[in-house]
Amino acid sequence: MRAPGTHGSDARPTYPWPVRIDLHTHSVASDGTDAPAALVAAAARAGLDVVALTDHDTTRGWAEAEAAVPVHGVALVRGAEISCLVDRMSVHLLSYLHDPEHAGLLEEGERTREARLQRARAMVDLIAEDLDLTWADVEAQTVPGTTVGRPHIADALAARGHVADRSAAFATVLAAGSRYYVPHYAPDAAHAVRLVRAAGGVPVLAHPGALVRGRILSDEAIGRLVDAGLAGIEVDHRDHDDAQRRRLAGIAAEAGLVVTGSSDYHGAGKPNVLGERTTSPEALEAIEDQGRLPVVRP
Ligand code: AMP
Ligand code: FE
Ligand code: FE
Ligand code: ZN
């Protein structure tokens, strides 16, 4: 990050240290519960200096979040969290500072969003065989353009009184092993890494040490993404235990990757708190150096 109030690379930054940077959050453009502007306001209240907006498969929240930057005095990293697959396992790839109009990346995002929509409808059809739930209930939990996901079905189930909250829905009706679960299309992760780079973005693997149906991304699978152009790994995340953090930090050090830490905040949709994990200013500087777009500063 080019620090405010400095001239040249060895000048000392004049703002107070440590800078607090959270590089992974969601708004109502996907499965968060804060509007983008409200998310920037919440970041300011949480004492953050920099926040990244990384909605699933969309950049629709960027404009509103950008407009909130001067209001709340928090810098914004424009990003997205791209749904991917590795050997049919769901993997998430963060993209930072990419051209939001790059045709290849945009087309993949829209294809995934359409597949998510059809998949959500299919899940609701299955659920409706047993529980009182309609597609309108799910739509009521979204705004126009939202990337639809299981969290919106969870909110609809909660609104109908079938479950207490999202966590309860994911533990039962929406679990990956549930009879109502339907998978959806997503691009291969190595392809997505190459697309992000082609769009001038900085690809960072999101929470790769989190268990997905009892599986974790292997060293070999991560190595293939490094070969495709991966820039970094989200090492510090609440879904990683100490052993995973050590393993991932080792892979990152060996491959010369940027290491990030983030909250994966979803507003009221998850217990994750803004700033509960953070990224170093040096890591953000490395990301900004590789990205097409600048960080939006107050
Ligand atoms: P989907 O993308 O539709 O398959 O749903 C996965 C999303 O649901 C992830 O992006 C998480 O943010 C969210 N999620 C997963 N598990 C939970 C949970 N236990 N409680 C709340 N949200 C969850
Ligand atoms: Fe999510
Ligand atoms: Fe994720
Ligand atoms: Zn996320």
Short mmCIF file of C-alpha atoms and ligand atoms in Angstrom, two decimals:
data_model
loop_
_atom_site.label_atom_id
_atom_site.label_comp_id
_atom_site.label_asym_id
_atom_site.label_seq_id
_atom_site.Cartn_x
_atom_site.Cartn_y
_atom_site.Cartn_z
CA MET A 1 0.00 0.00 0.00
CA ARG A 2 1.31 3.43 -0.87
CA ALA A 3 0.97 5.04 2.51
CA PRO A 4 -0.67 8.44 2.80
CA GLY A 5 1.69 11.31 3.62
CA THR A 6 4.84 9.66 2.27
CA HIS A 7 7.05 10.32 -0.73
CA GLY A 8 9.20 7.54 -2.10
CA SER A 9 9.59 3.97 -0.94
CA ASP A 10 11.71 4.53 2.17
CA ALA A 11 9.74 7.39 3.65
CA ARG A 12 7.98 6.54 6.91
CA PRO A 13 4.21 6.37 6.86
CA THR A 14 2.66 9.16 8.88
CA TYR A 15 -0.56 7.44 9.91
CA PRO A 16 -0.68 5.64 13.26
CA TRP A 17 0.38 2.01 13.28
CA PRO A 18 -0.69 -0.72 13.33
CA VAL A 19 -2.99 -0.33 10.34
CA ARG A 20 -5.93 -2.69 10.67
CA ILE A 21 -6.81 -4.48 7.44
CA ASP A 22 -9.62 -7.03 6.90
CA LEU A 23 -9.63 -8.49 3.38
CA HIS A 24 -12.72 -10.73 3.24
CA THR A 25 -16.33 -9.60 3.84
CA HIS A 26 -19.81 -10.05 2.33
CA SER A 27 -22.74 -7.67 1.77
CA VAL A 28 -26.32 -8.18 0.56
CA ALA A 29 -24.87 -8.40 -2.96
CA SER A 30 -24.25 -12.02 -1.89
CA ASP A 31 -24.91 -13.73 1.45
CA GLY A 32 -24.03 -10.95 3.89
CA THR A 33 -26.78 -9.03 5.68
CA ASP A 34 -25.34 -5.47 5.55
CA ALA A 35 -25.85 -3.21 2.54
CA PRO A 36 -22.41 -2.32 1.07
CA ALA A 37 -22.46 1.20 2.57
CA ALA A 38 -23.55 -0.17 5.94
CA LEU A 39 -20.66 -2.63 5.78
CA VAL A 40 -18.16 0.22 5.27
CA ALA A 41 -19.76 2.04 8.20
CA ALA A 42 -19.47 -1.10 10.33
CA ALA A 43 -15.81 -1.40 9.34
CA ALA A 44 -15.21 2.14 10.63
CA ARG A 45 -16.96 1.33 13.92
CA ALA A 46 -14.81 -1.81 14.21
CA GLY A 47 -11.68 0.36 14.01
CA LEU A 48 -10.58 -0.91 10.61
CA ASP A 49 -8.46 1.27 8.32
CA VAL A 50 -8.94 -0.94 5.26
CA VAL A 51 -11.74 -3.35 4.35
CA ALA A 52 -12.19 -5.54 1.27
CA LEU A 53 -15.65 -6.27 -0.10
CA THR A 54 -15.56 -9.81 -1.52
CA ASP A 55 -19.08 -10.90 -2.40
CA HIS A 56 -19.62 -14.33 -3.94
CA ASP A 57 -19.35 -14.23 -7.75
CA THR A 58 -20.25 -10.55 -8.15
CA THR A 59 -18.93 -6.99 -8.00
CA ARG A 60 -22.42 -5.46 -7.76
CA GLY A 61 -21.71 -4.03 -4.31
CA TRP A 62 -18.61 -2.07 -5.34
CA ALA A 63 -20.19 1.24 -6.39
CA GLU A 64 -22.18 1.70 -3.19
CA ALA A 65 -19.18 0.72 -1.05
CA GLU A 66 -16.89 3.13 -2.95
CA ALA A 67 -19.31 6.00 -2.35
CA ALA A 68 -19.20 5.23 1.39
CA VAL A 69 -15.38 5.47 1.60
CA PRO A 70 -15.13 9.28 2.07
CA VAL A 71 -18.15 9.24 4.40
CA HIS A 72 -16.64 6.77 6.86
CA GLY A 73 -12.90 7.22 6.29
CA VAL A 74 -12.17 3.54 5.63
CA ALA A 75 -10.16 2.49 2.56
CA LEU A 76 -11.79 -0.07 0.26
CA VAL A 77 -10.21 -3.01 -1.55
CA ARG A 78 -12.56 -4.03 -4.35
CA GLY A 79 -12.76 -7.79 -4.63
CA ALA A 80 -14.90 -10.87 -5.10
CA GLU A 81 -14.97 -14.47 -3.87
CA ILE A 82 -15.16 -16.79 -6.85
CA SER A 83 -16.86 -20.17 -6.49
CA CYS A 84 -14.62 -22.90 -7.94
CA LEU A 85 -14.24 -26.65 -8.00
CA VAL A 86 -11.20 -28.89 -7.52
CA ASP A 87 -12.05 -32.54 -8.17
CA ARG A 88 -15.75 -31.76 -7.49
CA MET A 89 -14.81 -30.21 -4.14
CA SER A 90 -16.07 -26.66 -3.56
CA VAL A 91 -13.15 -24.19 -3.30
CA HIS A 92 -13.30 -20.39 -2.92
CA LEU A 93 -10.88 -18.02 -4.65
CA LEU A 94 -10.61 -14.38 -3.59
CA SER A 95 -9.88 -11.95 -6.41
CA TYR A 96 -8.65 -8.47 -5.56
CA LEU A 97 -8.47 -5.30 -7.66
CA HIS A 98 -9.47 -6.90 -10.98
CA ASP A 99 -11.15 -5.24 -13.95
CA PRO A 100 -14.86 -5.85 -13.21
CA GLU A 101 -15.65 -5.72 -16.93
CA HIS A 102 -13.16 -8.35 -18.09
CA ALA A 103 -15.34 -10.48 -20.40
CA GLY A 104 -13.96 -13.90 -19.44
CA LEU A 105 -14.20 -13.40 -15.69
CA LEU A 106 -17.58 -11.69 -15.96
CA GLU A 107 -19.00 -14.55 -18.08
CA GLU A 108 -17.82 -17.18 -15.60
CA GLY A 109 -19.36 -15.21 -12.73
CA GLU A 110 -22.69 -14.89 -14.50
CA ARG A 111 -22.68 -18.57 -15.44
CA THR A 112 -22.08 -19.50 -11.80
CA ARG A 113 -24.73 -17.07 -10.55
CA GLU A 114 -27.32 -18.54 -12.95
CA ALA A 115 -26.35 -22.07 -11.87
CA ARG A 116 -26.68 -21.04 -8.21
CA LEU A 117 -30.17 -19.69 -8.92
CA GLN A 118 -31.36 -22.90 -10.61
CA ARG A 119 -29.76 -24.95 -7.85
CA ALA A 120 -31.47 -22.92 -5.14
CA ARG A 121 -34.83 -23.39 -6.92
CA ALA A 122 -34.19 -27.14 -7.12
CA MET A 123 -33.37 -27.27 -3.40
CA VAL A 124 -36.52 -25.32 -2.54
CA ASP A 125 -38.61 -27.71 -4.68
CA LEU A 126 -37.19 -30.64 -2.69
CA ILE A 127 -37.63 -28.92 0.66
CA ALA A 128 -41.21 -27.94 -0.23
CA GLU A 129 -42.11 -31.64 -0.43
CA ASP A 130 -41.67 -31.76 3.34
CA LEU A 131 -41.81 -28.21 4.71
CA ASP A 132 -43.94 -25.16 4.06
CA LEU A 133 -41.55 -23.08 1.94
CA THR A 134 -41.92 -21.25 -1.38
CA TRP A 135 -39.52 -19.63 -3.83
CA ALA A 136 -41.10 -16.27 -2.93
CA ASP A 137 -39.95 -16.84 0.67
CA VAL A 138 -36.36 -17.09 -0.57
CA GLU A 139 -36.65 -14.13 -2.93
CA ALA A 140 -37.89 -12.07 0.03
CA GLN A 141 -34.44 -12.62 1.61
CA THR A 142 -32.58 -11.09 -1.36
CA VAL A 143 -32.27 -7.74 -3.13
CA PRO A 144 -32.21 -7.39 -6.93
CA GLY A 145 -28.95 -8.89 -8.24
CA THR A 146 -28.04 -10.84 -5.12
CA THR A 147 -25.88 -13.93 -5.74
CA VAL A 148 -28.28 -16.51 -4.30
CA GLY A 149 -26.94 -19.17 -1.95
CA ARG A 150 -28.00 -21.58 0.73
CA PRO A 151 -27.84 -18.76 3.33
CA HIS A 152 -30.90 -17.16 1.71
CA ILE A 153 -32.79 -20.46 1.90
CA ALA A 154 -31.66 -20.63 5.53
CA ASP A 155 -33.07 -17.16 6.22
CA ALA A 156 -36.36 -18.13 4.54
CA LEU A 157 -36.55 -21.30 6.67
CA ALA A 158 -35.93 -19.19 9.77
CA ALA A 159 -38.57 -16.62 8.74
CA ARG A 160 -41.07 -19.51 8.44
CA GLY A 161 -40.06 -20.75 11.89
CA HIS A 162 -38.67 -24.06 10.64
CA VAL A 163 -35.20 -23.36 12.10
CA ALA A 164 -33.79 -20.89 14.64
CA ASP A 165 -31.10 -19.36 12.43
CA ARG A 166 -28.65 -19.96 9.58
CA SER A 167 -26.39 -22.19 11.66
CA ALA A 168 -29.31 -24.46 12.56
CA ALA A 169 -30.37 -24.64 8.90
CA PHE A 170 -26.85 -25.57 7.76
CA ALA A 171 -26.64 -28.24 10.45
CA THR A 172 -29.84 -29.91 9.21
CA VAL A 173 -31.89 -29.10 6.08
CA LEU A 174 -29.05 -27.46 4.10
CA ALA A 175 -26.15 -29.72 5.11
CA ALA A 176 -24.07 -31.11 2.24
CA GLY A 177 -25.22 -34.62 3.15
CA SER A 178 -28.90 -33.65 3.36
CA ARG A 179 -31.42 -35.17 0.93
CA TYR A 180 -32.27 -31.62 -0.14
CA TYR A 181 -28.70 -30.73 -1.14
CA VAL A 182 -28.08 -30.01 -4.83
CA PRO A 183 -24.62 -29.07 -6.20
CA HIS A 184 -24.07 -26.30 -8.76
CA TYR A 185 -21.72 -25.49 -11.63
CA ALA A 186 -18.51 -23.60 -10.81
CA PRO A 187 -15.30 -23.23 -12.86
CA ASP A 188 -12.21 -25.30 -12.22
CA ALA A 189 -10.03 -23.43 -9.71
CA ALA A 190 -6.85 -23.36 -11.85
CA HIS A 191 -8.89 -21.91 -14.72
CA ALA A 192 -10.30 -19.29 -12.32
CA VAL A 193 -6.78 -18.35 -11.14
CA ARG A 194 -5.74 -17.76 -14.75
CA LEU A 195 -8.90 -15.75 -15.46
CA VAL A 196 -8.34 -13.53 -12.41
CA ARG A 197 -4.78 -12.83 -13.57
CA ALA A 198 -6.03 -12.12 -17.12
CA ALA A 199 -8.47 -9.59 -15.60
CA GLY A 200 -5.58 -7.90 -13.76
CA GLY A 201 -6.72 -9.29 -10.43
CA VAL A 202 -4.75 -10.81 -7.56
CA PRO A 203 -5.90 -14.38 -6.82
CA VAL A 204 -5.76 -15.42 -3.17
CA LEU A 205 -7.01 -18.82 -2.05
CA ALA A 206 -9.78 -18.42 0.56
CA HIS A 207 -9.75 -20.59 3.71
CA PRO A 208 -8.13 -23.65 2.03
CA GLY A 209 -7.70 -25.42 5.35
CA ALA A 210 -11.42 -25.38 6.17
CA LEU A 211 -13.07 -28.78 6.14
CA VAL A 212 -15.50 -29.33 3.25
CA ARG A 213 -17.44 -32.55 3.79
CA GLY A 214 -14.47 -33.94 5.69
CA ARG A 215 -12.00 -32.99 2.95
CA ILE A 216 -9.24 -30.39 2.85
CA LEU A 217 -7.41 -29.04 -0.19
CA SER A 218 -4.18 -31.06 -0.51
CA ASP A 219 -0.65 -29.66 -0.88
CA GLU A 220 -0.63 -31.01 -4.44
CA ALA A 221 -3.90 -29.27 -5.32
CA ILE A 222 -2.60 -25.98 -3.92
CA GLY A 223 0.64 -26.52 -5.87
CA ARG A 224 -1.34 -26.74 -9.11
CA LEU A 225 -2.98 -23.40 -8.31
CA VAL A 226 0.45 -21.89 -7.60
CA ASP A 227 1.57 -23.11 -11.04
CA ALA A 228 -1.53 -21.41 -12.54
CA GLY A 229 -0.53 -18.05 -10.99
CA LEU A 230 -1.89 -17.99 -7.45
CA ALA A 231 -0.67 -14.88 -5.57
CA GLY A 232 -1.57 -15.66 -1.99
CA ILE A 233 -3.22 -17.80 0.66
CA GLU A 234 -5.70 -16.75 3.34
CA VAL A 235 -3.86 -18.38 6.24
CA ASP A 236 -5.52 -16.70 9.21
CA HIS A 237 -9.25 -17.57 9.19
CA ARG A 238 -11.54 -18.81 11.97
CA ASP A 239 -12.15 -22.10 10.13
CA HIS A 240 -8.41 -23.01 10.37
CA ASP A 241 -6.93 -24.68 13.42
CA ASP A 242 -3.30 -24.05 14.46
CA ALA A 243 -2.04 -27.05 12.50
CA GLN A 244 -3.68 -25.80 9.29
CA ARG A 245 -2.31 -22.30 9.83
CA ARG A 246 1.20 -23.69 10.23
CA ARG A 247 0.84 -25.93 7.18
CA LEU A 248 -0.52 -23.15 4.97
CA ALA A 249 2.07 -20.61 6.18
CA GLY A 250 4.74 -23.16 5.24
CA ILE A 251 3.32 -23.63 1.75
CA ALA A 252 3.08 -19.85 1.30
CA ALA A 253 6.66 -19.26 2.47
CA GLU A 254 8.03 -21.98 0.19
CA ALA A 255 6.15 -20.68 -2.87
CA GLY A 256 6.76 -16.99 -2.11
CA LEU A 257 3.04 -16.26 -1.72
CA VAL A 258 1.34 -13.39 0.06
CA VAL A 259 -0.25 -14.39 3.38
CA THR A 260 -3.55 -12.82 4.44
CA GLY A 261 -5.87 -12.98 7.43
CA SER A 262 -9.52 -11.98 7.40
CA SER A 263 -12.84 -12.23 9.18
CA ASP A 264 -15.11 -13.50 6.36
CA TYR A 265 -17.76 -11.25 7.92
CA HIS A 266 -21.37 -11.93 6.80
CA GLY A 267 -23.17 -9.36 8.99
CA ALA A 268 -25.82 -11.00 11.16
CA GLY A 269 -25.61 -14.18 9.05
CA LYS A 270 -22.58 -15.62 10.86
CA PRO A 271 -20.80 -15.05 14.18
CA ASN A 272 -17.67 -13.74 12.36
CA VAL A 273 -16.78 -10.23 13.63
CA LEU A 274 -15.12 -7.56 11.47
CA GLY A 275 -11.39 -7.39 12.19
CA GLU A 276 -11.28 -10.67 14.15
CA ARG A 277 -8.41 -11.65 11.81
CA THR A 278 -6.28 -9.12 9.94
CA THR A 279 -3.72 -8.77 7.16
CA SER A 280 -0.35 -6.97 7.40
CA PRO A 281 0.23 -3.66 5.55
CA GLU A 282 3.13 -5.36 3.72
CA ALA A 283 0.82 -8.07 2.39
CA LEU A 284 -1.70 -5.48 1.20
CA GLU A 285 1.11 -3.53 -0.46
CA ALA A 286 2.13 -6.68 -2.36
CA ILE A 287 -1.49 -7.22 -3.43
CA GLU A 288 -1.93 -3.63 -4.59
CA ASP A 289 1.37 -3.80 -6.52
CA GLN A 290 -0.01 -6.77 -8.49
CA GLY A 291 -3.57 -5.48 -9.01
CA ARG A 292 -4.97 -3.50 -11.92
CA LEU A 293 -7.13 -1.23 -9.75
CA PRO A 294 -5.94 0.92 -6.85
CA VAL A 295 -7.21 0.69 -3.30
CA VAL A 296 -9.96 3.33 -2.91
CA ARG A 297 -8.69 5.72 -0.23
CA PRO A 298 -10.72 8.23 1.79
P1 AMP B 1 -23.56 -22.01 -0.99
O1 AMP B 1 -22.55 -21.04 -1.54
O2 AMP B 1 -24.93 -21.69 -1.44
O3 AMP B 1 -23.20 -23.45 -1.19
O4 AMP B 1 -23.56 -21.79 0.60
C1 AMP B 1 -22.31 -21.69 1.25
C2 AMP B 1 -22.24 -20.37 2.01
O5 AMP B 1 -22.99 -20.52 3.18
C3 AMP B 1 -20.85 -19.98 2.42
O6 AMP B 1 -20.41 -18.90 1.64
C4 AMP B 1 -20.97 -19.54 3.84
O7 AMP B 1 -20.84 -18.14 3.96
C5 AMP B 1 -22.36 -19.91 4.26
N1 AMP B 1 -22.36 -20.85 5.38
C6 AMP B 1 -21.78 -22.08 5.41
N2 AMP B 1 -22.00 -22.66 6.60
C7 AMP B 1 -22.71 -21.79 7.35
C8 AMP B 1 -23.23 -21.81 8.68
N3 AMP B 1 -23.07 -22.86 9.46
N4 AMP B 1 -23.88 -20.72 9.11
C9 AMP B 1 -24.06 -19.64 8.30
N5 AMP B 1 -23.60 -19.57 7.05
C10 AMP B 1 -22.93 -20.63 6.57
FE FE B 2 -20.73 -16.82 2.20
FE FE B 3 -15.74 -18.68 1.34
ZN ZN B 4 -16.45 -15.59 2.17
#
